[in-house]
Amino acid sequence: MNTSIYIAKRYLFSRKKMHAINIISGISMIGVLIGSAALIIILSVFNGFEEVILSLYSNFTAEIKIEPRLGKTFNPNTVYFQSLQKNEKVFSFIEVLQEKVLVKYDGRPFIGSIKGVSAQFMKKGGLDSIIQIGSFTLKRDGTNFAVIGSAVQSSLGISVRDQFTPIEIYSPNRTAGSGASALNAFTVRPINTSGVFALGPEFDDLVITPIDFARDLLNQPVNVSSLELNFKKGTNIDAEQNAIKDKIGHDFTVKNRAQQNTELYKTLNYERWFIFMILVFVLIIAIFNIIGSLTMLVMDKRKDIAILTSLGANKQLIQGIFFFEGMMISIIGCIAGIFLGLVFCILQQRFGLVKMGTDKSIIDAYPIALLLRDFILVFLTVSVISVIASGISARLSIKGLNDIKQDL
């Protein structure tokens, strides 16, 4: 065994005496332990929230979305689009017609967007997970219904249970001339609501209806705003996206989920690293306490250092003793902290020890998602900071070495 490591281990684990220095070293180790455990737990909780949020968006957004590069609508009745609809890998092929509209309820106006969707939109499943009131029903017994975003509902005070007061949706009349009266300038269609959903600011102003209702309102019997595709499990989405891009040409954009919700994915990524940096800062403070404990150890072991140098130990060996002691304190604390964090996360996953504290939450307890990269990241972070802190302590250990020899 390396001499420096052997002596460092003896200093750290000696059972003959329990000095204040040993207690301070233990406190430093506990600080690293708590910091490492906190990093693992909070990153895992954040991963859990990310999975929950993305799963909710995944229930609503399509895996692939095709839109015209120029203009608002296009004709979906082409040979390629029809062949795409019959593709065995495609689970649902959804025609979407979307446009800005004026929504009125009981005399109160709201500017939102209507999103007419074809019947295969309901094949997704999991849509009820985003519903706050009512149900996600677009057609019942041949009658059209609308599912509205929470922004629409809160602005207009819409009661889903009131089926005697429908919402009225206004859209500019495409066939009206410039001299048309105010009455004829807009097409108005009433529709009852079946549910209210909440997903995010970019979706909560939507009024989702069957596409035939939107076609009638917008006077668009053929064209669509976009096509939304979902694929069967096991399908390589990236490969399908590239294949569609190659065949569809430059007149259309083909986006996957991340490209459809770029702001969401950026926000989640920024928040993750912001939280990580805050915790790393706390961990740096805990690890740099090691410098203080090692400095005290150097003062306590002045006689030992002088004896070792008299026996021929060089500066590198002396520095190595205190460097490896600092590394031992940090790495042991880190491994113990990672283990405790892992145990807590497993218990939280199975038993939901820490609750969300609200009955209206989609999930009862804080979600957990364990990722190997987080464990590697925490270990490497602690190791790098420990090397710096231990290196500083090791350099301090040989200061005044000549004075120590003379004192002996």
Coordinates of N, CA, C and O in Angstrom, one line a residue, residues 99-217:
E99 N -57.7 27.9 -35.9 CA -57.7 29.3 -36.3 C -58.1 30.1 -35.1 O -58.8 29.7 -34.2
K100 N -57.7 31.4 -35.1 CA -58.1 32.4 -34.1 C -59.6 32.7 -34.2 O -60.1 32.9 -35.3
V101 N -60.3 32.7 -33.0 CA -61.7 33.0 -33.0 C -62.1 33.8 -31.8 O -61.3 34.0 -30.9
L102 N -63.3 34.4 -31.9 CA -63.9 35.1 -30.7 C -64.9 34.2 -30.1 O -65.8 33.6 -30.7
V103 N -64.7 33.9 -28.8 CA -65.6 33.1 -28.0 C -66.5 33.9 -27.1 O -65.9 34.8 -26.4
K104 N -67.8 33.7 -27.1 CA -68.7 34.5 -26.2 C -69.5 33.5 -25.4 O -69.9 32.5 -25.8
Y105 N -69.7 34.0 -24.1 CA -70.5 33.2 -23.2 C -71.2 34.2 -22.3 O -70.6 34.9 -21.6
D106 N -72.5 34.1 -22.3 CA -73.3 35.0 -21.5 C -72.9 36.5 -21.7 O -72.9 37.2 -20.7
G107 N -72.6 36.8 -22.9 CA -72.3 38.2 -23.2 C -70.8 38.6 -23.0 O -70.4 39.7 -23.4
R108 N -70.0 37.7 -22.5 CA -68.6 38.0 -22.2 C -67.7 37.5 -23.3 O -67.9 36.3 -23.7
P109 N -66.8 38.3 -23.9 CA -66.0 37.9 -25.0 C -64.6 37.3 -24.6 O -64.1 37.7 -23.5
F110 N -64.0 36.5 -25.4 CA -62.6 36.0 -25.2 C -62.0 35.7 -26.5 O -62.7 35.0 -27.4
I111 N -60.8 36.2 -26.8 CA -60.1 35.8 -28.0 C -59.3 34.5 -27.7 O -58.4 34.5 -26.9
G112 N -59.6 33.5 -28.5 CA -58.9 32.2 -28.3 C -58.7 31.6 -29.7 O -58.7 32.3 -30.7
S113 N -58.5 30.3 -29.7 CA -58.3 29.5 -30.9 C -59.2 28.3 -30.9 O -59.3 27.6 -29.9
I114 N -59.8 28.0 -32.0 CA -60.5 26.8 -32.2 C -59.6 25.7 -32.8 O -58.8 26.1 -33.7
K115 N -59.6 24.5 -32.3 CA -58.8 23.4 -32.9 C -59.8 22.3 -33.2 O -60.2 21.6 -32.3
G116 N -60.1 22.2 -34.5 CA -61.0 21.1 -34.9 C -60.1 19.8 -35.2 O -59.1 19.9 -35.9
V117 N -60.5 18.7 -34.6 CA -59.7 17.5 -34.8 C -60.6 16.4 -35.3 O -61.8 16.3 -35.0
S118 N -60.0 15.5 -36.1 CA -60.7 14.3 -36.6 C -60.9 13.3 -35.6 O -60.3 13.3 -34.5
A119 N -61.7 12.3 -35.9 CA -62.1 11.3 -34.9 C -60.9 10.5 -34.2 O -61.0 10.1 -33.1
Q120 N -59.8 10.3 -35.0 CA -58.7 9.6 -34.5 C -57.9 10.3 -33.3 O -57.1 9.7 -32.7
F121 N -58.3 11.5 -33.1 CA -57.6 12.2 -32.0 C -58.0 11.5 -30.7 O -57.1 11.5 -29.7
M122 N -59.1 10.9 -30.6 CA -59.6 10.3 -29.3 C -58.9 8.9 -29.1 O -59.1 8.3 -28.1
K123 N -58.2 8.4 -30.1 CA -57.5 7.1 -30.0 C -56.3 7.2 -29.1 O -55.8 6.2 -28.6
K124 N -55.8 8.4 -28.8 CA -54.6 8.6 -28.0 C -54.7 7.9 -26.6 O -53.8 7.3 -26.1
G125 N -55.8 8.2 -26.0 CA -55.9 7.7 -24.6 C -55.2 8.6 -23.6 O -54.3 9.3 -24.1
G126 N -55.6 8.6 -22.4 CA -54.9 9.5 -21.4 C -55.3 10.9 -21.4 O -54.8 11.7 -20.7
L127 N -56.3 11.3 -22.3 CA -56.7 12.7 -22.4 C -57.4 13.1 -21.1 O -57.4 14.3 -20.8
D128 N -58.1 12.2 -20.4 CA -58.8 12.6 -19.2 C -57.8 13.0 -18.1 O -58.2 13.6 -17.1
S129 N -56.5 12.7 -18.3 CA -55.5 13.0 -17.2 C -55.3 14.5 -17.1 O -54.8 15.0 -16.1
I130 N -55.7 15.3 -18.2 CA -55.5 16.7 -18.2 C -56.8 17.5 -17.9 O -56.8 18.7 -17.9
I131 N -57.9 16.7 -17.7 CA -59.2 17.3 -17.5 C -59.3 17.7 -16.0 O -59.0 17.0 -15.1
Q132 N -59.8 18.9 -15.8 CA -60.1 19.5 -14.5 C -61.6 19.3 -14.1 O -61.9 19.0 -13.0
I133 N -62.4 19.6 -15.1 CA -63.9 19.5 -14.9 C -64.5 18.8 -16.1 O -64.1 19.0 -17.2
G134 N -65.4 17.9 -15.8 CA -66.2 17.2 -16.9 C -65.4 16.0 -17.4 O -64.6 15.4 -16.8
S135 N -65.5 15.9 -18.8 CA -64.8 14.8 -19.4 C -64.3 15.2 -20.8 O -64.8 16.3 -21.3
F136 N -63.4 14.5 -21.4 CA -62.9 14.8 -22.8 C -63.8 14.2 -23.8 O -63.5 13.1 -24.3
T137 N -64.9 14.8 -24.0 CA -65.9 14.3 -25.0 C -66.2 15.3 -26.1 O -66.5 16.4 -25.8
L138 N -66.0 14.8 -27.3 CA -66.2 15.7 -28.5 C -67.5 15.4 -29.2 O -68.0 16.3 -30.0
K139 N -68.0 14.2 -29.1 CA -69.2 13.9 -29.8 C -69.9 12.8 -29.0 O -69.4 11.8 -28.5
R140 N -71.2 13.1 -28.8 CA -72.1 12.1 -28.0 C -73.4 12.0 -28.7 O -74.1 13.1 -28.8
D141 N -73.8 10.8 -29.1 CA -75.2 10.6 -29.7 C -75.4 11.6 -30.9 O -76.4 12.1 -31.1
G142 N -74.3 11.7 -31.7 CA -74.4 12.6 -32.9 C -74.3 14.1 -32.6 O -74.4 14.8 -33.6
T143 N -74.1 14.5 -31.4 CA -74.1 15.9 -31.0 C -72.6 16.3 -30.8 O -71.9 15.6 -30.1
N144 N -72.2 17.5 -31.3 CA -70.9 18.0 -31.1 C -70.7 18.7 -29.8 O -71.7 19.4 -29.3
F145 N -69.6 18.5 -29.2 CA -69.3 19.1 -27.9 C -67.9 19.7 -28.0 O -67.1 19.3 -28.9
A146 N -67.6 20.7 -27.2 CA -66.3 21.4 -27.1 C -65.6 21.1 -25.8 O -66.3 21.1 -24.8
V147 N -64.3 20.9 -25.8 CA -63.5 20.8 -24.6 C -62.7 22.1 -24.6 O -61.9 22.3 -25.6
I148 N -62.8 22.9 -23.5 CA -62.1 24.2 -23.5 C -60.9 24.2 -22.6 O -60.9 23.5 -21.6
G149 N -60.0 25.1 -22.9 CA -58.9 25.3 -22.0 C -59.3 26.1 -20.7 O -60.3 26.8 -20.7
S150 N -58.4 25.9 -19.7 CA -58.8 26.6 -18.4 C -58.8 28.1 -18.5 O -59.5 28.8 -17.8
A151 N -58.0 28.7 -19.5 CA -58.0 30.1 -19.6 C -59.3 30.6 -20.2 O -59.8 31.7 -19.8
V152 N -59.9 29.8 -21.1 CA -61.2 30.2 -21.7 C -62.3 30.1 -20.6 O -63.1 31.0 -20.4
Q153 N -62.2 29.0 -19.8 CA -63.2 28.8 -18.7 C -63.2 29.9 -17.7 O -64.2 30.4 -17.2
S154 N -61.9 30.2 -17.2 CA -61.8 31.2 -16.1 C -62.2 32.6 -16.6 O -62.7 33.4 -15.8
S155 N -61.9 32.9 -17.9 CA -62.1 34.3 -18.4 C -63.6 34.5 -18.6 O -64.1 35.6 -18.4
L156 N -64.3 33.5 -19.0 CA -65.8 33.6 -19.3 C -66.7 33.1 -18.2 O -67.9 33.3 -18.3
G157 N -66.1 32.4 -17.2 CA -66.9 31.8 -16.2 C -67.9 30.8 -16.7 O -69.1 30.7 -16.2
I158 N -67.4 29.9 -17.6 CA -68.3 28.9 -18.2 C -68.6 27.8 -17.2 O -67.7 27.3 -16.6
S159 N -69.8 27.4 -17.1 CA -70.2 26.2 -16.3 C -70.5 25.0 -17.3 O -71.4 25.1 -18.1
V160 N -69.7 24.0 -17.1 CA -69.8 22.8 -18.0 C -71.1 22.1 -17.8 O -71.7 21.5 -18.7
R161 N -71.6 22.2 -16.5 CA -72.9 21.6 -16.2 C -74.1 22.3 -16.8 O -75.2 21.7 -16.9
D162 N -73.9 23.5 -17.2 CA -75.1 24.3 -17.8 C -75.1 24.0 -19.3 O -74.5 24.6 -20.1
Q163 N -76.0 23.1 -19.6 CA -76.1 22.7 -21.0 C -77.2 23.5 -21.8 O -77.5 23.3 -22.9
F164 N -77.8 24.5 -21.0 CA -78.8 25.4 -21.7 C -78.2 26.6 -22.2 O -78.8 27.4 -22.9
T165 N -76.9 26.9 -21.8 CA -76.2 28.1 -22.3 C -75.0 27.7 -23.0 O -73.9 27.6 -22.4
P166 N -75.0 27.5 -24.3 CA -73.8 27.1 -25.0 C -72.9 28.3 -25.2 O -73.3 29.5 -25.1
I167 N -71.6 28.0 -25.5 CA -70.7 29.1 -25.9 C -71.0 29.4 -27.4 O -71.4 28.5 -28.2
E168 N -70.7 30.6 -27.8 CA -70.9 31.0 -29.2 C -69.5 31.4 -29.8 O -68.7 32.1 -29.1
I169 N -69.2 30.8 -30.9 CA -67.8 31.0 -31.5 C -68.0 31.8 -32.8 O -68.8 31.4 -33.7
Y170 N -67.3 32.9 -32.9 CA -67.4 33.8 -34.0 C -66.1 33.7 -34.9 O -65.0 33.7 -34.3
S171 N -66.3 33.6 -36.2 CA -65.2 33.6 -37.1 C -65.5 34.5 -38.3 O -66.7 34.5 -38.7
P172 N -64.5 35.3 -38.8 CA -64.8 36.1 -40.0 C -65.4 35.3 -41.2 O -64.9 34.2 -41.4
N173 N -66.4 35.8 -41.8 CA -67.1 35.1 -42.9 C -66.2 35.2 -44.1 O -66.0 36.3 -44.6
R174 N -65.7 34.1 -44.6 CA -64.8 34.2 -45.8 C -65.5 34.6 -47.1 O -64.8 35.1 -48.0
T175 N -66.8 34.4 -47.1 CA -67.5 34.7 -48.4 C -68.1 36.1 -48.4 O -68.6 36.5 -49.4
A176 N -68.1 36.8 -47.2 CA -68.7 38.1 -47.1 C -67.9 39.1 -47.9 O -66.6 39.1 -47.8
G177 N -68.5 40.0 -48.6 CA -67.8 41.0 -49.3 C -67.5 42.2 -48.4 O -67.8 42.2 -47.3
S178 N -66.7 43.2 -49.0 CA -66.3 44.3 -48.2 C -67.5 45.1 -47.7 O -67.4 45.8 -46.7
G179 N -68.6 45.1 -48.4 CA -69.8 45.9 -48.0 C -70.8 45.2 -47.2 O -71.9 45.6 -47.0
A180 N -70.4 44.0 -46.7 CA -71.3 43.2 -45.9 C -71.6 43.9 -44.6 O -70.8 44.6 -44.0
S181 N -72.8 43.6 -44.1 CA -73.2 44.2 -42.8 C -72.5 43.5 -41.7 O -71.9 42.4 -41.8
A182 N -72.5 44.1 -40.5 CA -71.8 43.5 -39.3 C -72.4 42.2 -39.0 O -71.7 41.3 -38.5
L183 N -73.7 42.0 -39.2 CA -74.3 40.7 -38.9 C -73.8 39.6 -39.8 O -73.7 38.4 -39.4
N184 N -73.5 39.9 -41.1 CA -73.1 38.9 -42.1 C -71.5 38.8 -42.1 O -71.0 38.0 -42.8
A185 N -70.8 39.7 -41.4 CA -69.4 39.7 -41.5 C -68.8 38.5 -40.7 O -67.6 38.2 -41.0
F186 N -69.5 38.0 -39.8 CA -69.0 36.8 -39.0 C -69.9 35.6 -39.1 O -71.2 35.8 -39.3
T187 N -69.3 34.5 -39.1 CA -70.1 33.2 -39.0 C -70.1 32.9 -37.5 O -69.0 32.9 -36.8
V188 N -71.3 32.5 -37.0 CA -71.4 32.2 -35.6 C -72.0 30.8 -35.4 O -73.0 30.5 -36.1
R189 N -71.4 30.0 -34.6 CA -71.9 28.7 -34.3 C -71.9 28.4 -32.8 O -70.9 28.7 -32.1
P190 N -73.1 28.0 -32.2 CA -73.1 27.6 -30.8 C -72.7 26.2 -30.6 O -72.8 25.3 -31.5
I191 N -72.1 25.9 -29.4 CA -71.7 24.6 -29.1 C -71.6 24.4 -27.6 O -71.2 25.4 -26.9
N192 N -72.1 23.3 -27.0 CA -72.0 23.1 -25.6 C -70.6 22.5 -25.2 O -70.0 21.9 -26.0
T193 N -70.2 22.8 -24.0 CA -68.9 22.3 -23.5 C -69.1 21.0 -22.7 O -70.1 20.8 -22.0
S194 N -68.1 20.1 -22.8 CA -68.2 18.9 -22.0 C -67.1 18.8 -21.0 O -67.2 17.9 -20.1
G195 N -66.1 19.6 -21.1 CA -65.0 19.5 -20.1 C -64.0 20.7 -20.2 O -64.0 21.5 -21.2
V196 N -63.2 20.8 -19.2 CA -62.2 21.9 -19.1 C -60.9 21.2 -18.8 O -60.7 20.4 -17.9
F197 N -59.8 21.5 -19.6 CA -58.5 21.0 -19.4 C -57.5 22.0 -19.1 O -57.7 23.2 -19.4
A198 N -56.4 21.6 -18.4 CA -55.3 22.5 -18.1 C -54.0 21.9 -18.4 O -53.8 20.7 -18.0
L199 N -53.2 22.5 -19.3 CA -52.0 22.0 -19.7 C -50.8 22.9 -19.7 O -49.7 22.6 -19.3
G200 N -51.1 24.2 -20.0 CA -50.1 25.2 -20.1 C -50.6 26.4 -20.8 O -51.6 26.3 -21.6
P201 N -49.9 27.6 -20.7 CA -50.4 28.8 -21.3 C -50.5 28.7 -22.8 O -51.4 29.4 -23.4
E202 N -49.7 27.9 -23.5 CA -49.8 27.8 -24.9 C -50.9 27.0 -25.4 O -51.3 27.0 -26.6
F203 N -51.6 26.3 -24.5 CA -52.7 25.4 -24.9 C -54.0 25.8 -24.2 O -55.1 25.4 -24.7
D204 N -54.0 26.5 -23.1 CA -55.2 26.8 -22.3 C -56.1 27.8 -22.9 O -57.2 28.0 -22.3
D205 N -55.8 28.4 -24.1 CA -56.8 29.2 -24.7 C -57.5 28.5 -25.9 O -58.2 29.2 -26.7
L206 N -57.3 27.2 -26.0 CA -57.9 26.4 -27.0 C -59.4 26.1 -26.8 O -59.8 25.8 -25.6
V207 N -60.1 26.0 -27.8 CA -61.5 25.3 -27.8 C -61.4 24.2 -28.8 O -61.3 24.4 -30.0
I208 N -61.4 23.0 -28.3 CA -61.2 21.8 -29.1 C -62.6 21.2 -29.5 O -63.5 21.0 -28.6
T209 N -62.8 21.0 -30.8 CA -64.1 20.6 -31.3 C -63.9 19.5 -32.3 O -62.7 19.3 -32.8
P210 N -64.9 18.8 -32.7 CA -64.8 17.9 -33.9 C -64.5 18.7 -35.1 O -64.9 19.9 -35.3
I211 N -63.7 18.1 -36.1 CA -63.3 18.9 -37.2 C -64.4 19.3 -38.1 O -64.3 20.4 -38.8
D212 N -65.5 18.6 -38.2 CA -66.6 19.0 -39.0 C -67.3 20.3 -38.5 O -67.8 21.1 -39.3
F213 N -67.3 20.4 -37.2 CA -67.8 21.7 -36.6 C -66.9 22.9 -37.0 O -67.3 23.9 -37.4
A214 N -65.6 22.7 -36.9 CA -64.6 23.7 -37.3 C -64.7 24.0 -38.8 O -64.6 25.2 -39.2
R215 N -64.9 23.0 -39.6 CA -65.0 23.2 -41.1 C -66.2 24.1 -41.4 O -66.1 25.0 -42.2
D216 N -67.3 23.8 -40.7 CA -68.5 24.6 -41.0 C -68.3 26.0 -40.5 O -68.7 26.9 -41.2
L217 N -67.7 26.2 -39.4 CA -67.5 27.6 -38.8 C -66.5 28.4 -39.7 O -66.8 29.5 -40.0

